[in-house]
Short mmCIF file of C-alpha atoms in Angstrom, two decimals:
data_model
loop_
_atom_site.label_atom_id
_atom_site.label_comp_id
_atom_site.label_asym_id
_atom_site.label_seq_id
_atom_site.Cartn_x
_atom_site.Cartn_y
_atom_site.Cartn_z
CA UNK A 1 11.09 2.57 -26.83
CA UNK A 2 9.99 0.14 -29.47
CA UNK A 3 11.64 -2.01 -32.06
CA UNK A 4 9.86 -2.62 -35.35
CA UNK A 5 9.77 -6.01 -36.98
CA UNK A 6 10.73 -7.05 -40.47
CA UNK A 7 8.61 -10.20 -40.13
CA UNK A 8 11.43 -12.25 -38.65
CA UNK A 9 13.19 -12.20 -35.33
CA UNK A 10 16.54 -10.46 -35.53
CA UNK A 11 19.49 -12.76 -35.63
CA UNK A 12 22.13 -12.41 -32.97
CA UNK A 13 24.96 -10.13 -34.05
CA UNK A 14 28.24 -11.92 -34.44
CA UNK A 15 30.61 -9.00 -34.79
CA UNK A 16 31.97 -10.22 -38.12
CA UNK A 17 32.98 -7.58 -40.68
CA UNK A 18 30.90 -9.30 -43.37
CA UNK A 19 27.59 -8.19 -41.90
CA UNK A 20 26.70 -9.05 -38.31
CA UNK A 21 23.12 -9.43 -37.35
CA UNK A 22 21.06 -8.40 -34.35
CA UNK A 23 18.83 -6.36 -34.15
CA UNK A 24 14.69 22.76 -0.76
CA UNK A 25 11.45 24.58 -1.32
CA UNK A 26 10.71 26.63 -4.36
CA UNK A 27 10.69 30.39 -4.22
CA UNK A 28 7.87 32.36 -5.70
CA UNK A 29 5.61 29.34 -5.94
CA UNK A 30 1.89 29.20 -5.41
CA UNK A 31 0.45 29.09 -1.90
CA UNK A 32 -0.30 25.41 -2.21
CA UNK A 33 2.14 23.14 -0.39
CA UNK A 34 4.23 20.70 -2.36
CA UNK A 35 4.24 17.08 -1.47
CA UNK A 36 7.88 17.37 -0.47
CA UNK A 37 6.86 20.01 2.10
CA UNK A 38 4.82 17.46 4.02
CA UNK A 39 6.24 15.15 6.67
CA UNK A 40 6.41 11.52 5.72
CA UNK A 41 3.55 10.57 7.97
CA UNK A 42 1.15 13.20 6.72
CA UNK A 43 -1.61 12.84 4.25
CA UNK A 44 -5.16 11.67 4.18
CA UNK A 45 -4.27 8.10 4.91
CA UNK A 46 -1.59 8.79 7.52
CA UNK A 47 0.74 6.55 5.54
CA UNK A 48 4.39 7.19 4.92
CA UNK A 49 5.01 9.31 1.85
CA UNK A 50 7.70 8.96 -0.78
CA UNK A 51 10.95 10.60 0.30
CA UNK A 52 11.10 14.18 -0.90
CA UNK A 53 14.14 16.13 -2.04
CA UNK A 54 16.13 13.11 -3.23
CA UNK A 55 16.26 13.53 -7.01
CA UNK A 56 17.89 16.38 -8.90
CA UNK A 57 17.43 17.31 -12.54
CA UNK A 58 20.15 14.95 -13.71
CA UNK A 59 18.70 11.99 -11.83
CA UNK A 60 15.26 12.44 -13.37
CA UNK A 61 16.73 12.90 -16.84
CA UNK A 62 18.60 9.61 -16.41
CA UNK A 63 15.34 7.84 -15.53
CA UNK A 64 13.32 9.13 -18.45
CA UNK A 65 16.04 8.92 -21.10
CA UNK A 66 16.92 5.41 -19.97
CA UNK A 67 13.26 4.43 -20.50
CA UNK A 68 13.68 5.37 -24.16
CA UNK A 69 16.66 2.96 -24.43
CA UNK A 70 18.67 5.08 -26.91
CA UNK A 71 21.12 2.37 -27.95
CA UNK A 72 18.40 -0.18 -28.60
CA UNK A 73 16.34 2.40 -30.52
CA UNK A 74 19.28 3.43 -32.68
CA UNK A 75 20.66 -0.03 -33.42
CA UNK A 76 17.22 -1.63 -33.75
CA UNK A 77 14.97 1.10 -35.16
CA UNK A 78 17.04 3.71 -37.01
CA UNK A 79 17.92 1.28 -39.86
CA UNK A 80 14.22 0.68 -40.46
CA UNK A 81 13.65 4.45 -40.48
CA UNK A 82 16.39 4.78 -43.14
CA UNK A 83 14.98 1.89 -45.15
CA UNK A 84 11.48 3.45 -45.18
CA UNK A 85 12.36 7.15 -45.30
CA UNK A 86 15.72 7.25 -47.05
CA UNK A 87 18.50 9.63 -46.14
CA UNK A 88 15.97 12.22 -44.92
CA UNK A 89 15.13 9.98 -41.92
CA UNK A 90 17.15 12.01 -39.36
CA UNK A 91 14.80 14.97 -39.88
CA UNK A 92 11.89 12.88 -38.54
CA UNK A 93 13.56 12.59 -35.14
CA UNK A 94 14.21 16.32 -35.05
CA UNK A 95 10.61 17.10 -36.04
CA UNK A 96 9.28 14.73 -33.36
CA UNK A 97 11.45 16.42 -30.74
CA UNK A 98 10.03 19.81 -31.72
CA UNK A 99 6.43 18.55 -31.44
CA UNK A 100 7.12 17.09 -28.00
CA UNK A 101 8.88 20.29 -26.91
CA UNK A 102 5.67 22.13 -27.87
CA UNK A 103 3.73 19.66 -25.72
CA UNK A 104 6.16 20.29 -22.86
CA UNK A 105 5.46 24.04 -22.97
CA UNK A 106 1.90 23.43 -21.74
CA UNK A 107 2.76 20.35 -19.71
CA UNK A 108 5.33 22.22 -17.61
CA UNK A 109 3.11 25.31 -17.25
CA UNK A 110 0.74 23.14 -15.24
CA UNK A 111 3.48 21.62 -13.06
CA UNK A 112 2.96 24.09 -10.21
CA UNK A 113 -0.65 22.90 -9.87
CA UNK A 114 0.09 19.16 -9.78
CA UNK A 115 1.07 17.99 -6.32
CA UNK A 116 1.45 14.23 -6.54
CA UNK A 117 3.15 11.37 -8.37
CA UNK A 118 0.20 10.67 -10.66
CA UNK A 119 1.54 12.40 -13.79
CA UNK A 120 -1.01 11.85 -16.60
CA UNK A 121 -3.64 10.84 -14.03
CA UNK A 122 -3.15 14.05 -12.04
CA UNK A 123 -3.02 16.31 -15.10
CA UNK A 124 -6.09 14.83 -16.77
CA UNK A 125 -8.10 14.77 -13.52
CA UNK A 126 -7.40 18.44 -12.81
CA UNK A 127 -8.14 19.45 -16.38
CA UNK A 128 -10.95 17.18 -17.57
CA UNK A 129 -12.47 15.83 -14.36
CA UNK A 130 -12.34 12.64 -12.33
CA UNK A 131 -13.90 10.20 -14.84
CA UNK A 132 -11.43 11.12 -17.57
CA UNK A 133 -8.66 11.17 -14.97
CA UNK A 134 -9.32 7.63 -13.80
CA UNK A 135 -9.57 6.55 -17.43
CA UNK A 136 -6.15 8.09 -18.02
CA UNK A 137 -4.79 6.38 -14.90
CA UNK A 138 -5.98 2.95 -15.97
CA UNK A 139 -4.66 3.47 -19.48
CA UNK A 140 -1.30 4.66 -18.14
CA UNK A 141 -0.95 1.65 -15.85
CA UNK A 142 -1.90 -0.67 -18.69
CA UNK A 143 0.36 1.00 -21.24
CA UNK A 144 3.47 1.16 -19.08
CA UNK A 145 2.92 -2.44 -18.02
CA UNK A 146 2.49 -3.54 -21.62
CA UNK A 147 5.70 -1.80 -22.66
CA UNK A 148 7.70 -3.07 -19.71
CA UNK A 149 6.41 -6.63 -19.65
CA UNK A 150 6.76 -7.03 -23.40
CA UNK A 151 10.29 -5.70 -23.16
CA UNK A 152 11.25 -8.68 -21.01
CA UNK A 153 10.84 -10.76 -24.16
CA UNK A 154 13.41 -8.64 -25.97
CA UNK A 155 15.68 -8.72 -22.91
CA UNK A 156 15.48 -12.50 -22.71
CA UNK A 157 16.11 -12.86 -26.44
CA UNK A 158 19.15 -10.57 -26.61
CA UNK A 159 20.60 -11.78 -23.30
CA UNK A 160 20.38 -15.39 -24.49
CA UNK A 161 22.00 -14.80 -27.87
CA UNK A 162 24.72 -12.55 -26.46
CA UNK A 163 25.61 -14.95 -23.63
CA UNK A 164 25.62 -17.88 -26.05
CA UNK A 165 27.80 -16.21 -28.68
CA UNK A 166 30.25 -14.44 -26.37
CA UNK A 167 30.42 -16.84 -23.40
CA UNK A 168 29.14 -20.15 -24.74
CA UNK A 169 26.33 -20.14 -22.15
CA UNK A 170 23.09 -21.42 -23.67
CA UNK A 171 20.04 -20.95 -21.46
CA UNK A 172 16.38 -20.61 -22.55
CA UNK A 173 15.21 -17.02 -23.01
CA UNK A 174 12.68 -17.21 -20.11
CA UNK A 175 15.55 -17.89 -17.68
CA UNK A 176 17.24 -14.64 -18.71
CA UNK A 177 13.90 -12.80 -18.65
CA UNK A 178 13.20 -13.98 -15.09
CA UNK A 179 16.71 -12.97 -14.04
CA UNK A 180 15.87 -9.54 -15.49
CA UNK A 181 12.61 -9.44 -13.49
CA UNK A 182 14.54 -10.21 -10.29
CA UNK A 183 17.23 -7.58 -10.92
CA UNK A 184 14.66 -4.92 -11.79
CA UNK A 185 12.62 -5.76 -8.68
CA UNK A 186 15.70 -5.53 -6.44
CA UNK A 187 16.79 -2.15 -7.84
CA UNK A 188 13.21 -0.85 -7.65
CA UNK A 189 12.93 -2.10 -4.05
CA UNK A 190 16.02 -0.22 -2.97
CA UNK A 191 16.30 3.56 -2.66
CA UNK A 192 15.39 5.59 -5.73
CA UNK A 193 18.82 7.17 -5.30
CA UNK A 194 20.49 3.83 -6.03
CA UNK A 195 18.33 3.34 -9.09
CA UNK A 196 19.31 6.78 -10.38
CA UNK A 197 23.00 5.94 -10.00
CA UNK A 198 22.65 2.62 -11.79
CA UNK A 199 20.65 4.14 -14.61
CA UNK A 200 23.13 6.98 -14.91
CA UNK A 201 26.02 4.56 -15.36
CA UNK A 202 24.16 2.38 -17.85
CA UNK A 203 22.93 5.38 -19.84
CA UNK A 204 26.41 6.87 -20.09
CA UNK A 205 27.74 3.53 -21.30
CA UNK A 206 25.11 2.98 -23.99
CA UNK A 207 25.23 6.51 -25.36
CA UNK A 208 29.02 6.49 -25.07
CA UNK A 209 29.48 3.55 -27.43
CA UNK A 210 27.38 5.29 -30.07
CA UNK A 211 29.40 8.48 -29.65
CA UNK A 212 32.58 6.42 -30.14
CA UNK A 213 31.17 5.23 -33.46
CA UNK A 214 30.12 8.75 -34.42
CA UNK A 215 33.58 10.14 -33.65
CA UNK A 216 35.20 7.39 -35.71
CA UNK A 217 32.93 8.17 -38.68
CA UNK A 218 33.65 11.90 -38.36
CA UNK A 219 37.39 11.28 -38.12
CA UNK A 220 37.37 9.25 -41.33
CA UNK A 221 35.00 11.62 -43.07
CA UNK A 222 32.38 8.95 -43.62
CA UNK A 223 32.38 6.60 -46.55
CA UNK A 224 32.53 9.30 -49.24
CA UNK A 225 32.80 12.56 -47.30
CA UNK A 226 30.20 14.10 -45.00
CA UNK A 227 26.98 15.19 -46.69
CA UNK A 228 23.88 17.20 -45.77
CA UNK A 229 21.93 16.03 -48.80
CA UNK A 230 19.36 14.39 -46.52
CA UNK A 231 18.12 17.85 -45.52
CA UNK A 232 16.97 18.60 -49.06
CA UNK A 233 13.15 18.90 -49.30
CA UNK A 234 13.05 16.13 -51.87
CA UNK A 235 14.58 13.71 -49.39
CA UNK A 236 12.47 14.86 -46.44
CA UNK A 237 9.02 15.04 -48.01
CA UNK A 238 8.61 11.66 -49.61
CA UNK A 239 6.20 8.76 -49.34
CA UNK A 240 7.90 6.68 -46.69
CA UNK A 241 8.26 9.50 -44.18
CA UNK A 242 4.87 8.69 -42.58
CA UNK A 243 6.23 5.39 -41.35
CA UNK A 244 9.43 7.05 -40.14
CA UNK A 245 7.45 9.60 -38.11
CA UNK A 246 5.49 6.77 -36.50
CA UNK A 247 8.72 5.05 -35.50
CA UNK A 248 10.25 8.29 -34.24
CA UNK A 249 7.33 9.17 -31.94
CA UNK A 250 7.53 5.69 -30.43
CA UNK A 251 11.24 6.22 -29.82
CA UNK A 252 10.51 9.06 -27.35
CA UNK A 253 8.04 7.12 -25.17
CA UNK A 254 8.92 7.58 -21.50
CA UNK A 255 10.03 11.24 -21.51
CA UNK A 256 6.73 12.38 -19.98
CA UNK A 257 7.46 10.38 -16.81
CA UNK A 258 9.42 13.33 -15.38
CA UNK A 259 6.22 14.32 -13.53
CA UNK A 260 6.07 10.88 -11.90
CA UNK A 261 9.03 11.80 -9.69
CA UNK A 262 7.54 15.08 -8.45
CA UNK A 263 7.24 13.95 -4.81
CA UNK A 264 10.85 12.78 -4.78
CA UNK A 265 12.33 15.76 -6.63
CA UNK A 266 14.27 18.63 -5.14
CA UNK A 267 12.33 21.84 -5.76
CA UNK A 268 9.84 20.05 -8.05
CA UNK A 269 8.45 23.29 -9.50
CA UNK A 270 11.82 23.85 -11.16
CA UNK A 271 13.25 20.35 -11.36
CA UNK A 272 10.40 18.71 -13.28
CA UNK A 273 10.20 21.31 -16.10
CA UNK A 274 13.96 21.42 -16.50
CA UNK A 275 14.22 17.64 -16.62
CA UNK A 276 11.40 17.47 -19.19
CA UNK A 277 13.03 19.94 -21.56
CA UNK A 278 16.47 18.38 -21.13
CA UNK A 279 15.16 14.88 -21.82
CA UNK A 280 13.36 15.96 -25.00
CA UNK A 281 16.32 18.02 -26.21
CA UNK A 282 18.79 15.22 -25.58
CA UNK A 283 16.72 12.54 -27.27
CA UNK A 284 15.81 14.70 -30.27
CA UNK A 285 19.35 15.88 -30.94
CA UNK A 286 21.00 12.54 -30.13
CA UNK A 287 18.67 10.52 -32.34
CA UNK A 288 19.05 13.00 -35.19
CA UNK A 289 22.84 13.09 -34.95
CA UNK A 290 23.39 9.34 -34.65
CA UNK A 291 20.99 8.55 -37.51
CA UNK A 292 22.83 11.07 -39.71
CA UNK A 293 26.14 9.52 -38.66
CA UNK A 294 25.13 5.97 -39.61
CA UNK A 295 24.08 7.26 -43.02
CA UNK A 296 27.49 8.89 -43.41
CA UNK A 297 29.19 5.65 -42.39
CA UNK A 298 27.78 3.96 -45.49
CA UNK A 299 27.35 6.99 -47.74
CA UNK A 300 24.16 8.55 -49.11
CA UNK A 301 24.06 6.14 -52.01
CA UNK A 302 24.62 2.97 -50.00
CA UNK A 303 22.89 3.63 -46.67
CA UNK A 304 19.36 2.83 -47.83
CA UNK A 305 20.51 -0.35 -49.55
CA UNK A 306 22.40 -1.46 -46.43
CA UNK A 307 19.42 -0.70 -44.17
CA UNK A 308 17.07 -2.60 -46.46
CA UNK A 309 19.32 -5.62 -46.91
CA UNK A 310 20.34 -6.07 -43.27
CA UNK A 311 18.60 -3.61 -40.90
CA UNK A 312 19.44 -5.54 -37.74
CA UNK A 313 23.15 -5.69 -38.64
CA UNK A 314 23.68 -2.15 -39.95
CA UNK A 315 25.06 -0.59 -36.76
CA UNK A 316 27.11 -3.66 -35.92
CA UNK A 317 28.85 -3.81 -39.27
CA UNK A 318 29.58 -0.06 -39.09
CA UNK A 319 30.99 -0.48 -35.58
CA UNK A 320 33.25 -3.31 -36.73
CA UNK A 321 34.44 -1.37 -39.76
CA UNK A 322 35.07 1.99 -38.09
CA UNK A 323 36.02 1.00 -34.52
CA UNK A 324 36.75 -2.72 -34.33
CA UNK A 325 35.34 -6.09 -33.35
CA UNK A 326 35.84 -5.41 -29.64
CA UNK A 327 33.48 -2.45 -29.88
CA UNK A 328 30.89 -4.58 -31.66
CA UNK A 329 30.98 -7.17 -28.87
CA UNK A 330 30.71 -4.38 -26.29
CA UNK A 331 27.78 -2.89 -28.18
CA UNK A 332 25.97 -6.22 -28.03
CA UNK A 333 26.41 -6.37 -24.24
CA UNK A 334 25.29 -2.75 -23.89
CA UNK A 335 22.08 -3.45 -25.80
CA UNK A 336 21.20 -5.94 -23.05
CA UNK A 337 22.02 -3.39 -20.32
CA UNK A 338 20.13 -0.73 -22.29
CA UNK A 339 17.02 -2.88 -22.10
CA UNK A 340 17.64 -3.50 -18.38
CA UNK A 341 17.84 0.26 -17.75
CA UNK A 342 14.59 0.83 -19.65
CA UNK A 343 12.88 -1.97 -17.70
CA UNK A 344 13.89 -0.39 -14.37
CA UNK A 345 12.73 3.06 -15.48
CA UNK A 346 9.30 1.74 -16.49
CA UNK A 347 9.07 -0.35 -13.28
CA UNK A 348 9.52 2.82 -11.21
CA UNK A 349 6.90 4.63 -13.27
CA UNK A 350 4.36 1.84 -12.79
CA UNK A 351 4.87 1.57 -9.03
CA UNK A 352 4.44 5.32 -8.59
CA UNK A 353 1.15 5.27 -10.47
CA UNK A 354 0.03 2.52 -8.11
CA UNK A 355 1.20 4.62 -5.16
CA UNK A 356 -0.80 7.67 -6.33
CA UNK A 357 -3.98 5.66 -6.94
CA UNK A 358 -3.68 3.76 -3.65
CA UNK A 359 -3.16 7.01 -1.74
CA UNK A 360 -6.63 8.07 -2.90
CA UNK A 361 -8.36 4.75 -2.36
CA UNK A 362 -8.74 3.97 -6.07
CA UNK A 363 -6.37 0.99 -5.86
CA UNK A 364 -5.57 -1.52 -3.11
CA UNK A 365 -4.00 0.28 -0.14
CA UNK A 366 -1.00 -2.05 -0.15
CA UNK A 367 0.21 -0.57 -3.44
CA UNK A 368 0.72 2.74 -1.66
CA UNK A 369 2.79 1.26 1.16
CA UNK A 370 6.26 2.84 1.30
CA UNK A 371 9.23 0.90 2.65
CA UNK A 372 10.34 2.37 6.04
CA UNK A 373 14.03 2.19 5.14
CA UNK A 374 14.32 2.46 1.37
CA UNK A 375 11.42 4.85 0.74
CA UNK A 376 10.14 2.82 -2.21
CA UNK A 377 6.55 1.66 -2.93
CA UNK A 378 7.78 -1.88 -2.33
CA UNK A 379 4.50 -3.80 -2.30
CA UNK A 380 3.65 -2.27 -5.66
CA UNK A 381 7.08 -3.36 -6.88
CA UNK A 382 6.43 -6.93 -5.83
CA UNK A 383 3.00 -6.94 -7.51
CA UNK A 384 4.41 -5.57 -10.77
CA UNK A 385 7.29 -8.04 -10.77
CA UNK A 386 5.01 -11.01 -10.09
CA UNK A 387 2.79 -9.89 -12.98
CA UNK A 388 5.81 -9.64 -15.30
CA UNK A 389 7.14 -13.04 -14.24
CA UNK A 390 3.72 -14.64 -14.77
CA UNK A 391 3.49 -13.13 -18.26
CA UNK A 392 6.94 -14.49 -19.15
CA UNK A 393 5.97 -17.96 -17.98
CA UNK A 394 2.67 -17.90 -19.87
CA UNK A 395 4.44 -16.79 -23.06
CA UNK A 396 6.91 -19.61 -22.63
CA UNK A 397 4.16 -22.16 -21.96
CA UNK A 398 2.23 -21.27 -25.11
CA UNK A 399 5.37 -21.25 -27.23
CA UNK A 400 5.27 -17.55 -28.13
CA UNK A 401 8.31 -16.18 -29.91
CA UNK A 402 10.06 -13.93 -27.37
CA UNK A 403 10.71 -11.17 -29.90
CA UNK A 404 8.17 -11.29 -32.73
CA UNK A 405 5.17 -12.05 -30.55
CA UNK A 406 5.77 -11.54 -26.82
CA UNK A 407 7.75 -8.33 -27.25
CA UNK A 408 6.27 -6.75 -30.37
CA UNK A 409 2.62 -7.66 -29.86
CA UNK A 410 2.49 -6.87 -26.12
CA UNK A 411 4.55 -3.68 -26.49
CA UNK A 412 2.61 -2.08 -29.36
CA UNK A 413 -0.72 -1.23 -27.64
CA UNK A 414 1.34 0.33 -24.84
CA UNK A 415 3.01 2.67 -27.31
CA UNK A 416 -0.38 3.65 -28.78
CA UNK A 417 -1.77 4.20 -25.27
CA UNK A 418 1.04 6.52 -24.21
CA UNK A 419 0.73 8.61 -27.38
CA UNK A 420 -3.03 8.94 -26.82
CA UNK A 421 -2.41 9.93 -23.18
CA UNK A 422 -0.03 12.66 -24.31
CA UNK A 423 -2.74 14.07 -26.58
CA UNK A 424 -5.36 13.89 -23.80
CA UNK A 425 -2.92 15.53 -21.37
CA UNK A 426 -2.41 18.40 -23.82
CA UNK A 427 -6.17 18.94 -23.94
CA UNK A 428 -6.33 18.72 -20.13
CA UNK A 429 -3.75 21.51 -19.81
CA UNK A 430 -5.85 23.78 -22.04
CA UNK A 431 -9.05 22.92 -20.13
CA UNK A 432 -7.38 23.50 -16.75
CA UNK A 433 -6.19 26.99 -17.62
CA UNK A 434 -9.58 27.87 -19.10
CA UNK A 435 -11.07 27.14 -15.64
CA UNK A 436 -8.08 28.52 -13.70
CA UNK A 437 -6.56 31.43 -15.66
CA UNK A 438 -3.75 31.83 -13.14
CA UNK A 439 -1.07 34.53 -13.26
CA UNK A 440 -0.68 36.63 -16.39
CA UNK A 441 2.94 35.48 -16.58
CA UNK A 442 1.78 32.07 -17.79
CA UNK A 443 0.78 33.65 -21.09
CA UNK A 444 -1.50 32.42 -23.86
CA UNK A 445 1.34 30.62 -25.59
CA UNK A 446 1.80 28.26 -22.65
CA UNK A 447 -1.85 27.90 -21.66
CA UNK A 448 -3.71 27.98 -24.98
CA UNK A 449 -1.61 27.83 -28.14
CA UNK A 450 0.93 25.19 -27.15
CA UNK A 451 -1.55 22.79 -25.47
CA UNK A 452 -4.04 22.93 -28.37
CA UNK A 453 -1.40 22.70 -31.10
CA UNK A 454 0.35 19.78 -29.41
CA UNK A 455 -2.98 18.01 -28.89
CA UNK A 456 -3.74 18.17 -32.60
CA UNK A 457 -0.24 17.05 -33.56
CA UNK A 458 -0.18 14.22 -31.03
CA UNK A 459 -3.60 13.02 -32.18
CA UNK A 460 -2.10 12.91 -35.66
CA UNK A 461 0.89 10.96 -34.37
CA UNK A 462 -1.41 8.46 -32.65
CA UNK A 463 -3.38 7.92 -35.85
CA UNK A 464 -0.12 7.57 -37.77
CA UNK A 465 1.19 4.89 -35.45
CA UNK A 466 -2.11 2.99 -35.65
CA UNK A 467 -2.05 3.26 -39.44
CA UNK A 468 1.52 1.96 -39.60
CA UNK A 469 1.23 -0.56 -36.77
CA UNK A 470 2.35 -3.35 -39.07
CA UNK A 471 5.81 -1.77 -38.96
CA UNK A 472 5.80 -2.30 -35.19
CA UNK A 473 4.24 -5.76 -34.97
CA UNK A 474 5.23 -7.41 -38.23
CA UNK A 475 1.65 -8.75 -38.28
CA UNK A 476 -1.51 -8.22 -40.32
CA UNK A 477 -4.88 -6.58 -39.55
CA UNK A 478 -6.15 -9.66 -37.71
CA UNK A 479 -3.56 -8.95 -35.00
CA UNK A 480 -3.21 -5.17 -35.25
CA UNK A 481 -6.89 -4.22 -35.01
CA UNK A 482 -7.48 -6.00 -31.66
CA UNK A 483 -4.24 -4.53 -30.32
CA UNK A 484 -5.42 -1.02 -31.21
CA UNK A 485 -8.95 -1.66 -29.88
CA UNK A 486 -7.57 -2.52 -26.43
CA UNK A 487 -6.52 1.12 -25.91
CA UNK A 488 -9.94 2.88 -25.98
CA UNK A 489 -11.51 -0.07 -24.14
CA UNK A 490 -9.08 0.36 -21.24
CA UNK A 491 -9.65 4.13 -21.11
CA UNK A 492 -13.44 3.77 -21.17
CA UNK A 493 -13.22 1.10 -18.47
CA UNK A 494 -11.50 3.63 -16.24
CA UNK A 495 -14.24 6.19 -16.97
CA UNK A 496 -16.90 3.58 -16.12
CA UNK A 497 -15.15 2.70 -12.85
CA UNK A 498 -15.05 6.39 -11.87
CA UNK A 499 -18.77 6.78 -12.53
CA UNK A 500 -19.42 3.63 -10.52
CA UNK A 501 -17.37 5.03 -7.64
CA UNK A 502 -19.37 8.25 -7.81
CA UNK A 503 -22.60 6.28 -7.43
CA UNK A 504 -21.50 3.63 -4.91
CA UNK A 505 -18.48 5.04 -3.04
CA UNK A 506 -18.76 8.82 -3.24
CA UNK A 507 -16.16 9.31 -0.49
CA UNK A 508 -13.53 7.55 -2.64
CA UNK A 509 -14.66 9.38 -5.77
CA UNK A 510 -14.26 12.71 -3.93
CA UNK A 511 -10.62 11.91 -3.19
CA UNK A 512 -9.62 11.22 -6.81
CA UNK A 513 -6.98 13.68 -7.95
CA UNK A 514 -6.72 15.35 -4.53
CA UNK A 515 -3.61 13.78 -3.02
CA UNK A 516 -1.38 16.64 -1.90
CA UNK A 517 -3.72 19.25 -3.40
CA UNK A 518 -5.53 22.08 -1.68
CA UNK A 519 -9.28 22.43 -2.06
CA UNK A 520 -8.84 25.16 -4.68
CA UNK A 521 -7.02 22.65 -6.89
CA UNK A 522 -9.50 19.85 -6.63
CA UNK A 523 -11.30 18.74 -9.78
CA UNK A 524 -15.02 18.79 -10.33
#
């Protein structure tokens, strides 16, 4: 999830009609044991493992969709997409969903061969080798941290303005951000089952308010009748669509984390693929539908003007007009909880990367310590929360704007990093099946065509986001170029560290990418 900037921090929405502002084990599987098949005390290190068989398809979908923060994306990003791409903007979300579904075809084909919670790290290690795998791991940890930590700036900003306007409580944004850090830590510390329930409730609430708006627009027939003019080629293929595609790819960040929960999933060989497809389908269709609905709320002729004049207030004014002021106030509160849900989802992703790396000796062993009662990687949760709190305090001390600088500038390289990792993972899937042809049932579509095609398309998406990074940061080249440069530097640092391990600590190097895997699965 990422909000673009229009060079000024979004004003707090007021809810006024005149233009508010705001911005079981698997059957038929391979002979290799799943992580959930192992007792908790098993493994190379003898340490307690994550609890297996806890999460179903719905739970994992809640985690990954919540990370995308649908309400925040729609209210904060869709108006910019309309302003840049016109009434053809909804098609960009649908096209992005199709590209990511193509990526998922190869990604899920490899699921049976990935045994741990390392996600991108595990996939890239098995496909492209340990150096690239550790590079992917370091980039994933950096990127998810950048997204999550930067998001605390947005959380603090929106929590402050909402509490001030609705309750008359005026506290500095860092206070709200630190409260968010504490709440996210507590929910991450407790059982993953509790986190899934909380995220499920918050996700239903935030998507529900948008569906209320959509139903109201449909019931009234929009501003001037419902129209499909935006599907016309002339409205889809126009100059501003490049920027819209960049925004739309960023809006899906987090869906790939389904593989993170493999060790905790019921029947992971089926659960993870199903959750991946469901998350992509939901986000693609939901984003497309809601963006089309907001255009209908204003009318084809007025929507672009409204998005350009007041992008941060577009959804709020439509909510007030079609539903009522109470719904606008509720929407403002739900944007705060939407951000909280996304923060928790990314926190869980980060701690499970730390767990996977620590299990193999590539990170401090404490990060892989699992709580005896709650089954969470609790030391990793503390470390991540302390890092986030320190970043908030540093941003406050240097006077950084919580939205325009702390959120947008810290968040943006994380978005670029995740897109690049998706492209590298696609290539890793192709490389893995070239070395391990596997059963004929996998087929060339899943093992060759889809991975290569998605790699090319995702490389294009990464370049597109870098080219249009000013839409994300609201800053010039002097800021954007260093932010982009961080991404390859982090990846190459991981490659260097792997090569150093191979030379100085070969026993640790030999364990990279092997947690829960049989010898036949181990990378070269």
